[in-house]
Amino acid sequence: MKRRKFLKSLLALLGSTTLVSFAYPLVRFIAPPSRKAEVKRLSLQKNEIPAGEAREIVLNNTPAIIINRPGKGYIALSRVCTHLGCLVGYNKAKGNLICPCHAGIFNLDGKVLSGPPPKPLTEYPLRVEGETIIIG
Amino acid sequence: MWQRIKQGLETRIGLEDLINTKLKSYSVPRNTNIFYTLGGVALVAFIIQAISGFFLLIYYVPHSDHAFRSVQYIMTTAPFGWLFRLMHVVGSNLMVAVIFLHLLSVFFMGSYKKPRELTWIAGWLMLLVTLTFCLSGYLLPWSQLSYWTTTVVTAMPTAFPYVGDYIANLLRGGEFVSGITLNRFFALHVAFLPPILVGLMVIHVFLIRRIGLSSPPFDASSEETKPWTEYRHVSYPNGNSFYPYFVLKELYMVALYLVVMFFVITFMPTLFLPEASNIPANPLMTPAYIKPQWYFLAPYQMLKLIPNKFLGISMQIALIGTFLLWPFFDTKTERNILKRPLLLATFTASLVLWVVLTMWGRSS
Ligand code: FES
């Protein structure tokens, strides 16, 4: 009986070691390769975006938009909707940002006006130096 | 010649004996209706998907630079490529429809009840695997429709705090849907899911054969009297034999399935291919009016209506869980739904709600 018990626990040990040494690499293998967040700056000329206009850009691989809000100046927002990740589009006539997927609507400060998005759009730091707009 | 082959097989594997014991002496209730054939039709639908899929693999290139063009090539240049592609596209939609009908009829006839709980669970898991098939397949043509539907679906886990982002990134292989996602979904679609689905099918059919078919609950003769405390096989000594009677019924419905499929392919080839499926994927532009396939419209509309992402998605998971384990909640022995007004009302109400949400999602 003692011998049988010993062999049983030995088998359990071997089995679990094999399992773990397979499972760990598997999890690592499937997990996405970690990507370093590259902080790149982007600069634009002020006259490229007249008041009321917007410009779509890509910042650190993220689609973003710079809007020249009438009377309030420039703002840089991520275009990725905080609901489920579609890209919002600038609606000049209504002065808002609309997400086509589930009809989320944001104002030009990125705040949610209506629809399902839970959070405002991510805002990126933006500076104006002379005639140049610097984002990021 | 044919006789000699038959004789040869007979000596070696006892074909006759197999047919006699497994197909002819296996009897099914006399009053089975056409809804009993839907499981078999779903099986045939799956086989059609598998075969047309094999052919598509010959020309399809699973790479984000080439996927869209390779699908265009199949549709326009490869001889009869359009036929196999449309069989695969239309077939997937019809397969989901058949599975839905199968599920509804099983529910309506109370066939999921003790002792068939495990059969129901295996069936539900098969539905979930089938829907995963549909989703992963949707991305492969790398169109605008593919790209943005997948973006939305893979963002769903982000509703959950802490682990959500990690799961979403795991699915996509990165922060956004990209070529990496395409390859992951391709692997899922052609290598991981098929054996899982086939395995579940084997379990499902094994259980049905092992336990015996349930009979339609609508007349008194079918009432189960003995309580189920130990295993027994349900048989119908004066029922019809499975082969040829039931098999013929089954074949009739399969023929009907094929008619519907080829009717759609011939007369409404774009039914399941909206405009956005003809535009290559563009990660910088979400097209207006992006909508999922019809079978996801109800959950889609639900997500739009519920303002809280976490609530909306957990509710859907809770619903799936409830349906999955339903036989353990509904333990009443009365199988005739017509004698259970409350259940009938809930059943009808959910069905109506589903239809309303689907239509609403379609038109909004
Ligand atoms: S993804 Fe923007 S509203 Fe749903």
CSV table of C-alpha atoms in Angstrom, one decimal, chain B:
chain,number,residue,atom,x,y,z
B,1,MET,CA,-19.4,-6.4,-58.6
B,2,TRP,CA,-21.3,-4.3,-56.1
B,3,GLN,CA,-22.5,-7.6,-54.5
B,4,ARG,CA,-18.9,-8.8,-54.1
B,5,ILE,CA,-17.8,-5.5,-52.5
B,6,LYS,CA,-20.7,-5.7,-50.1
B,7,GLN,CA,-20.0,-9.3,-49.3
B,8,GLY,CA,-16.4,-8.4,-48.7
B,9,LEU,CA,-17.2,-5.6,-46.3
B,10,GLU,CA,-19.8,-7.8,-44.6
B,11,THR,CA,-17.3,-10.5,-43.8
B,12,ARG,CA,-14.8,-8.0,-42.4
B,13,ILE,CA,-16.8,-5.4,-40.5
B,14,GLY,CA,-20.3,-6.9,-40.2
B,15,LEU,CA,-22.1,-4.0,-41.9
B,16,GLU,CA,-25.5,-5.6,-41.9
B,17,ASP,CA,-25.3,-6.2,-38.2
B,18,LEU,CA,-24.3,-2.6,-37.6
B,19,ILE,CA,-27.2,-1.3,-39.7
B,20,ASN,CA,-29.7,-3.6,-38.0
B,21,THR,CA,-28.7,-2.9,-34.5
B,22,LYS,CA,-27.9,0.8,-34.7
B,23,LEU,CA,-30.2,2.1,-37.4
B,24,LYS,CA,-33.1,-0.3,-37.9
B,25,SER,CA,-33.9,-1.5,-34.4
B,26,TYR,CA,-33.4,2.0,-33.0
B,27,SER,CA,-36.9,3.3,-33.0
B,28,VAL,CA,-38.2,6.8,-32.6
B,29,PRO,CA,-41.7,7.8,-31.5
B,30,ARG,CA,-44.4,7.5,-34.0
B,31,ASN,CA,-45.5,11.1,-33.6
B,32,THR,CA,-42.2,12.8,-34.3
B,33,ASN,CA,-42.7,16.0,-36.3
B,34,ILE,CA,-40.5,17.8,-38.8
B,35,PHE,CA,-38.9,19.8,-36.0
B,36,TYR,CA,-37.1,16.6,-34.9
B,37,THR,CA,-35.1,16.7,-38.1
B,38,LEU,CA,-33.5,20.2,-37.5
B,39,GLY,CA,-30.5,18.8,-35.6
B,40,GLY,CA,-29.7,16.5,-38.6
B,41,VAL,CA,-30.2,19.5,-40.9
B,42,ALA,CA,-27.7,21.5,-38.8
B,43,LEU,CA,-25.2,18.7,-39.1
B,44,VAL,CA,-25.5,18.7,-42.9
B,45,ALA,CA,-25.2,22.5,-42.9
B,46,PHE,CA,-22.0,22.1,-41.0
B,47,ILE,CA,-20.6,19.6,-43.4
B,48,ILE,CA,-21.4,22.0,-46.3
B,49,GLN,CA,-19.5,24.7,-44.4
B,50,ALA,CA,-16.5,22.5,-43.9
B,51,ILE,CA,-16.4,21.4,-47.5
B,52,SER,CA,-16.9,24.9,-49.0
B,53,GLY,CA,-14.4,26.2,-46.5
B,54,PHE,CA,-11.7,23.7,-47.6
B,55,PHE,CA,-12.1,25.0,-51.2
B,56,LEU,CA,-11.9,28.6,-50.2
B,57,LEU,CA,-8.6,27.8,-48.4
B,58,ILE,CA,-7.0,27.1,-51.8
B,59,TYR,CA,-7.1,30.7,-52.8
B,60,TYR,CA,-7.5,32.7,-49.6
B,61,VAL,CA,-4.4,34.4,-48.3
B,62,PRO,CA,-4.5,35.1,-44.6
B,63,HIS,CA,-2.5,38.3,-44.5
B,64,SER,CA,-3.8,41.8,-44.0
B,65,ASP,CA,-2.1,42.9,-47.2
B,66,HIS,CA,-3.6,40.3,-49.4
B,67,ALA,CA,-6.7,39.0,-47.7
B,68,PHE,CA,-9.2,41.4,-49.3
B,69,ARG,CA,-7.7,41.0,-52.8
B,70,SER,CA,-7.7,37.2,-52.5
B,71,VAL,CA,-11.4,37.2,-51.7
B,72,GLN,CA,-12.0,39.5,-54.6
B,73,TYR,CA,-10.0,37.0,-56.7
B,74,ILE,CA,-12.2,34.2,-55.5
B,75,MET,CA,-15.3,36.2,-56.4
B,76,THR,CA,-14.3,37.4,-59.8
B,77,THR,CA,-11.6,35.4,-61.3
B,78,ALA,CA,-11.3,31.9,-59.9
B,79,PRO,CA,-13.8,29.7,-61.9
B,80,PHE,CA,-16.9,29.2,-59.8
B,81,GLY,CA,-15.1,30.8,-56.9
B,82,TRP,CA,-18.2,32.9,-56.3
B,83,LEU,CA,-20.3,29.8,-55.9
B,84,PHE,CA,-18.1,28.3,-53.1
B,85,ARG,CA,-17.8,31.7,-51.4
B,86,LEU,CA,-21.5,32.3,-51.5
B,87,MET,CA,-22.2,28.8,-50.3
B,88,HIS,CA,-20.0,29.5,-47.4
B,89,VAL,CA,-21.5,32.9,-46.6
B,90,VAL,CA,-25.2,32.0,-47.2
B,91,GLY,CA,-24.6,28.6,-45.6
B,92,SER,CA,-23.3,30.2,-42.4
B,93,ASN,CA,-26.3,32.4,-42.0
B,94,LEU,CA,-28.7,29.5,-42.7
B,95,MET,CA,-26.9,27.3,-40.4
B,96,VAL,CA,-27.3,29.7,-37.5
B,97,ALA,CA,-31.0,30.0,-38.5
B,98,VAL,CA,-31.4,26.2,-38.4
B,99,ILE,CA,-29.7,26.0,-35.0
B,100,PHE,CA,-32.0,28.7,-33.7
B,101,LEU,CA,-35.1,26.9,-34.9
B,102,HIS,CA,-33.7,23.6,-33.4
B,103,LEU,CA,-33.2,25.3,-30.1
B,104,LEU,CA,-36.6,26.9,-30.1
B,105,SER,CA,-38.4,23.6,-30.9
B,106,VAL,CA,-36.4,21.7,-28.2
B,107,PHE,CA,-37.4,24.4,-25.7
B,108,PHE,CA,-41.0,24.4,-26.8
B,109,MET,CA,-41.3,20.6,-26.6
B,110,GLY,CA,-39.6,20.5,-23.2
B,111,SER,CA,-37.0,18.0,-24.5
B,112,TYR,CA,-34.2,19.5,-22.4
B,113,LYS,CA,-35.7,18.2,-19.2
B,114,LYS,CA,-34.3,15.5,-17.0
B,115,PRO,CA,-32.5,13.3,-18.0
B,116,ARG,CA,-31.4,15.3,-21.0
B,117,GLU,CA,-29.7,18.3,-19.3
B,118,LEU,CA,-26.3,17.4,-20.6
B,119,THR,CA,-27.6,17.1,-24.2
B,120,TRP,CA,-29.0,20.6,-23.9
B,121,ILE,CA,-25.7,22.0,-22.5
B,122,ALA,CA,-23.7,20.4,-25.2
B,123,GLY,CA,-26.1,21.9,-27.8
B,124,TRP,CA,-25.8,25.4,-26.3
B,125,LEU,CA,-22.0,25.2,-26.3
B,126,MET,CA,-22.3,24.2,-29.9
B,127,LEU,CA,-24.3,27.3,-30.6
B,128,LEU,CA,-21.7,29.5,-28.9
B,129,VAL,CA,-18.9,27.8,-30.9
B,130,THR,CA,-20.9,28.3,-34.1
B,131,LEU,CA,-21.3,32.0,-33.3
B,132,THR,CA,-17.5,32.2,-32.7
B,133,PHE,CA,-17.0,30.6,-36.0
B,134,CYS,CA,-19.2,33.3,-37.6
B,135,LEU,CA,-17.4,36.1,-35.8
B,136,SER,CA,-13.9,34.9,-36.7
B,137,GLY,CA,-14.9,34.2,-40.3
B,138,TYR,CA,-16.3,37.7,-40.5
B,139,LEU,CA,-12.9,39.2,-40.1
B,140,LEU,CA,-11.2,37.1,-42.8
B,141,PRO,CA,-12.2,39.1,-45.9
B,142,TRP,CA,-10.6,42.1,-44.3
B,143,SER,CA,-13.3,44.5,-45.4
B,144,GLN,CA,-14.5,47.6,-43.7
B,145,LEU,CA,-17.4,45.5,-42.3
B,146,SER,CA,-14.9,42.9,-41.0
B,147,TYR,CA,-12.6,45.4,-39.5
B,148,TRP,CA,-15.1,47.5,-37.6
B,149,THR,CA,-17.4,44.7,-36.5
B,150,THR,CA,-14.4,43.0,-35.0
B,151,THR,CA,-13.2,46.2,-33.4
B,152,VAL,CA,-16.5,46.4,-31.6
B,153,VAL,CA,-16.7,42.8,-30.6
B,154,THR,CA,-13.2,42.5,-29.3
B,155,ALA,CA,-13.7,45.7,-27.3
B,156,MET,CA,-16.5,44.1,-25.3
B,157,PRO,CA,-14.3,42.6,-22.6
B,158,THR,CA,-13.0,46.1,-21.8
B,159,ALA,CA,-16.3,46.5,-19.9
B,160,PHE,CA,-14.8,44.5,-17.1
B,161,PRO,CA,-12.5,46.3,-14.7
B,162,TYR,CA,-8.8,45.2,-14.3
B,163,VAL,CA,-8.8,42.1,-16.6
B,164,GLY,CA,-10.9,43.5,-19.4
B,165,ASP,CA,-8.2,45.4,-21.3
B,166,TYR,CA,-5.8,42.4,-21.0
B,167,ILE,CA,-8.4,40.0,-22.5
B,168,ALA,CA,-9.2,42.4,-25.3
B,169,ASN,CA,-5.5,42.8,-26.1
B,170,LEU,CA,-5.0,39.1,-26.0
B,171,LEU,CA,-7.8,38.5,-28.5
B,172,ARG,CA,-6.5,41.2,-30.9
B,173,GLY,CA,-2.8,40.6,-30.3
B,174,GLY,CA,-2.4,44.3,-29.6
B,175,GLU,CA,-4.2,47.4,-28.8
B,176,PHE,CA,-6.1,47.6,-32.1
B,177,VAL,CA,-7.4,45.2,-34.6
B,178,SER,CA,-4.5,44.5,-37.0
B,179,GLY,CA,-2.9,41.9,-39.2
B,180,ILE,CA,-2.0,40.0,-36.0
B,181,THR,CA,-5.7,39.8,-35.2
B,182,LEU,CA,-6.4,38.5,-38.7
B,183,ASN,CA,-4.0,35.7,-38.2
B,184,ARG,CA,-5.3,34.8,-34.8
B,185,PHE,CA,-8.9,34.7,-36.0
B,186,PHE,CA,-7.8,32.7,-39.1
B,187,ALA,CA,-6.1,30.1,-36.8
B,188,LEU,CA,-9.2,30.0,-34.7
B,189,HIS,CA,-11.5,29.6,-37.6
B,190,VAL,CA,-9.7,26.8,-39.5
B,191,ALA,CA,-7.8,25.0,-36.8
B,192,PHE,CA,-9.0,25.5,-33.3
B,193,LEU,CA,-12.8,25.7,-33.6
B,194,PRO,CA,-13.5,22.7,-35.9
B,195,PRO,CA,-12.3,20.0,-33.6
B,196,ILE,CA,-14.1,21.6,-30.7
B,197,LEU,CA,-17.4,21.7,-32.6
B,198,VAL,CA,-16.9,18.1,-33.9
B,199,GLY,CA,-16.1,16.9,-30.4
B,200,LEU,CA,-19.3,18.6,-29.0
B,201,MET,CA,-21.3,17.0,-31.8
B,202,VAL,CA,-20.1,13.6,-30.9
B,203,ILE,CA,-21.0,14.1,-27.3
B,204,HIS,CA,-24.4,15.5,-28.3
B,205,VAL,CA,-25.3,12.6,-30.6
B,206,PHE,CA,-23.9,10.1,-28.2
B,207,LEU,CA,-26.2,11.4,-25.5
B,208,ILE,CA,-29.2,11.4,-27.7
B,209,ARG,CA,-28.6,7.8,-28.7
B,210,ARG,CA,-27.7,6.7,-25.2
B,211,ILE,CA,-30.7,8.2,-23.5
B,212,GLY,CA,-33.1,7.8,-26.3
B,213,LEU,CA,-35.2,10.4,-28.2
B,214,SER,CA,-37.8,12.4,-26.2
B,215,SER,CA,-41.3,12.2,-27.6
B,216,PRO,CA,-43.5,15.2,-28.4
B,217,PRO,CA,-45.3,16.1,-25.1
B,218,PHE,CA,-48.6,17.0,-26.6
B,219,ASP,CA,-50.6,13.9,-26.1
B,220,ALA,CA,-51.3,11.8,-23.0
B,221,SER,CA,-49.5,8.7,-24.3
B,222,SER,CA,-46.2,10.3,-24.1
B,223,GLU,CA,-46.3,11.2,-20.5
B,224,GLU,CA,-43.4,10.0,-18.5
B,225,THR,CA,-44.6,8.4,-15.3
B,226,LYS,CA,-41.6,6.8,-13.7
B,227,PRO,CA,-39.4,9.2,-11.7
B,228,TRP,CA,-35.8,9.4,-13.0
B,229,THR,CA,-33.6,8.0,-10.3
B,230,GLU,CA,-31.4,5.6,-12.3
B,231,TYR,CA,-30.2,5.3,-15.9
B,232,ARG,CA,-32.5,3.8,-18.4
B,233,HIS,CA,-32.8,3.9,-22.1
B,234,VAL,CA,-35.9,5.4,-23.5
B,235,SER,CA,-37.2,3.2,-26.3
B,236,TYR,CA,-40.4,3.1,-28.3
B,237,PRO,CA,-41.2,-0.6,-29.0
B,238,ASN,CA,-44.0,0.3,-31.4
B,239,GLY,CA,-42.4,3.4,-32.8
B,240,ASN,CA,-40.9,3.8,-36.3
B,241,SER,CA,-37.4,2.5,-37.0
B,242,PHE,CA,-34.9,5.3,-37.4
B,243,TYR,CA,-33.9,3.9,-40.8
B,244,PRO,CA,-35.5,4.2,-43.3
B,245,TYR,CA,-38.5,6.2,-41.9
B,246,PHE,CA,-36.8,8.9,-39.9
B,247,VAL,CA,-33.9,9.2,-42.3
B,248,LEU,CA,-36.2,9.8,-45.1
B,249,LYS,CA,-37.9,12.6,-43.2
B,250,GLU,CA,-34.5,14.0,-42.5
B,251,LEU,CA,-33.5,13.8,-46.2
B,252,TYR,CA,-36.6,15.7,-47.1
B,253,MET,CA,-35.7,18.6,-44.8
B,254,VAL,CA,-32.1,18.6,-46.0
B,255,ALA,CA,-33.4,18.9,-49.6
B,256,LEU,CA,-35.5,21.9,-48.4
B,257,TYR,CA,-32.4,23.4,-46.8
B,258,LEU,CA,-30.5,23.1,-50.1
B,259,VAL,CA,-33.4,24.7,-52.0
B,260,VAL,CA,-33.4,27.7,-49.7
B,261,MET,CA,-29.6,28.0,-49.9
B,262,PHE,CA,-29.4,27.9,-53.7
B,263,PHE,CA,-32.5,30.1,-54.0
B,264,VAL,CA,-30.7,32.8,-52.0
B,265,ILE,CA,-27.4,32.3,-53.9
B,266,THR,CA,-29.2,32.6,-57.2
B,267,PHE,CA,-31.8,35.3,-56.6
B,268,MET,CA,-30.5,37.4,-53.7
B,269,PRO,CA,-26.7,36.9,-53.8
B,270,THR,CA,-26.0,40.2,-51.8
B,271,LEU,CA,-28.5,39.4,-49.0
B,272,PHE,CA,-25.7,38.8,-46.5
B,273,LEU,CA,-23.0,41.0,-48.2
B,274,PRO,CA,-23.8,44.7,-47.5
B,275,GLU,CA,-22.0,47.6,-49.1
B,276,ALA,CA,-19.2,47.7,-46.4
B,277,SER,CA,-18.1,44.2,-47.3
B,278,ASN,CA,-16.9,45.4,-50.7
B,279,ILE,CA,-14.6,48.1,-49.3
B,280,PRO,CA,-11.1,47.1,-48.0
B,281,ALA,CA,-10.5,47.6,-44.3
B,282,ASN,CA,-9.4,51.1,-43.4
B,283,PRO,CA,-8.2,51.4,-39.7
B,284,LEU,CA,-8.6,55.2,-40.0
B,285,MET,CA,-12.2,55.4,-41.0
B,286,THR,CA,-15.3,53.9,-39.4
B,287,PRO,CA,-18.0,53.7,-42.1
B,288,ALA,CA,-21.4,55.1,-41.2
B,289,TYR,CA,-24.1,52.5,-40.5
B,290,ILE,CA,-21.9,49.6,-39.4
B,291,LYS,CA,-24.2,46.8,-38.4
B,292,PRO,CA,-23.5,43.2,-37.3
B,293,GLN,CA,-25.1,40.2,-38.9
B,294,TRP,CA,-28.9,39.7,-38.3
B,295,TYR,CA,-28.3,37.2,-35.5
B,296,PHE,CA,-26.3,39.7,-33.5
B,297,LEU,CA,-28.7,42.6,-34.0
B,298,ALA,CA,-30.7,42.0,-30.8
B,299,PRO,CA,-27.6,42.0,-28.5
B,300,TYR,CA,-26.3,45.0,-30.6
B,301,GLN,CA,-29.5,47.0,-30.0
B,302,MET,CA,-29.4,46.0,-26.3
B,303,LEU,CA,-25.9,47.5,-26.0
B,304,LYS,CA,-27.1,50.7,-27.6
B,305,LEU,CA,-30.0,51.0,-25.3
B,306,ILE,CA,-28.2,50.3,-22.0
B,307,PRO,CA,-26.2,53.3,-21.2
B,308,ASN,CA,-23.8,51.4,-18.9
B,309,LYS,CA,-21.2,49.3,-20.8
B,310,PHE,CA,-20.5,47.0,-17.8
B,311,LEU,CA,-24.2,46.4,-17.1
B,312,GLY,CA,-25.0,45.8,-20.8
B,313,ILE,CA,-22.4,43.2,-21.3
B,314,SER,CA,-22.8,41.5,-17.9
B,315,MET,CA,-26.5,41.2,-18.6
B,316,GLN,CA,-25.8,39.4,-21.9
B,317,ILE,CA,-23.4,37.0,-20.2
B,318,ALA,CA,-26.0,36.4,-17.5
B,319,LEU,CA,-28.6,35.6,-20.1
B,320,ILE,CA,-26.3,33.2,-21.9
B,321,GLY,CA,-25.5,31.5,-18.5
B,322,THR,CA,-29.2,31.2,-17.7
B,323,PHE,CA,-30.0,29.6,-21.0
B,324,LEU,CA,-27.0,27.3,-20.7
B,325,LEU,CA,-28.1,26.0,-17.3
B,326,TRP,CA,-31.8,26.3,-17.9
B,327,PRO,CA,-32.7,22.6,-17.4
B,328,PHE,CA,-31.4,22.9,-13.9
B,329,PHE,CA,-33.7,25.9,-13.1
B,330,ASP,CA,-36.7,24.4,-14.7
B,331,THR,CA,-37.1,21.1,-12.8
B,332,LYS,CA,-40.9,20.7,-13.1
B,333,THR,CA,-41.8,17.4,-14.6
B,334,GLU,CA,-44.6,18.7,-16.7
B,335,ARG,CA,-43.2,18.8,-20.2
B,336,ASN,CA,-46.2,20.2,-22.1
B,337,ILE,CA,-45.6,23.9,-22.3
B,338,LEU,CA,-49.3,24.5,-23.1
B,339,LYS,CA,-50.1,23.4,-19.6
B,340,ARG,CA,-47.7,25.9,-18.1
B,341,PRO,CA,-49.0,29.3,-18.8
B,342,LEU,CA,-46.3,31.2,-17.0
B,343,LEU,CA,-43.5,29.5,-18.9
B,344,LEU,CA,-45.4,29.8,-22.2
B,345,ALA,CA,-45.9,33.5,-21.6
B,346,THR,CA,-42.2,34.1,-20.7
B,347,PHE,CA,-41.1,32.1,-23.8
B,348,THR,CA,-43.4,34.0,-26.1
B,349,ALA,CA,-42.4,37.3,-24.5
B,350,SER,CA,-38.7,36.7,-24.9
B,351,LEU,CA,-39.2,35.6,-28.5
B,352,VAL,CA,-41.2,38.8,-29.3
B,353,LEU,CA,-38.6,40.9,-27.5
B,354,TRP,CA,-35.9,39.3,-29.6
B,355,VAL,CA,-37.7,40.0,-32.8
B,356,VAL,CA,-38.4,43.6,-31.8
B,357,LEU,CA,-34.8,44.2,-30.8
B,358,THR,CA,-33.6,42.7,-34.1
B,359,MET,CA,-36.0,44.8,-36.2
B,360,TRP,CA,-35.1,47.9,-34.2
B,361,GLY,CA,-31.4,47.2,-34.5
B,362,ARG,CA,-31.8,46.8,-38.2
B,363,SER,CA,-33.7,50.0,-38.9
B,364,SER,CA,-32.0,52.4,-36.4
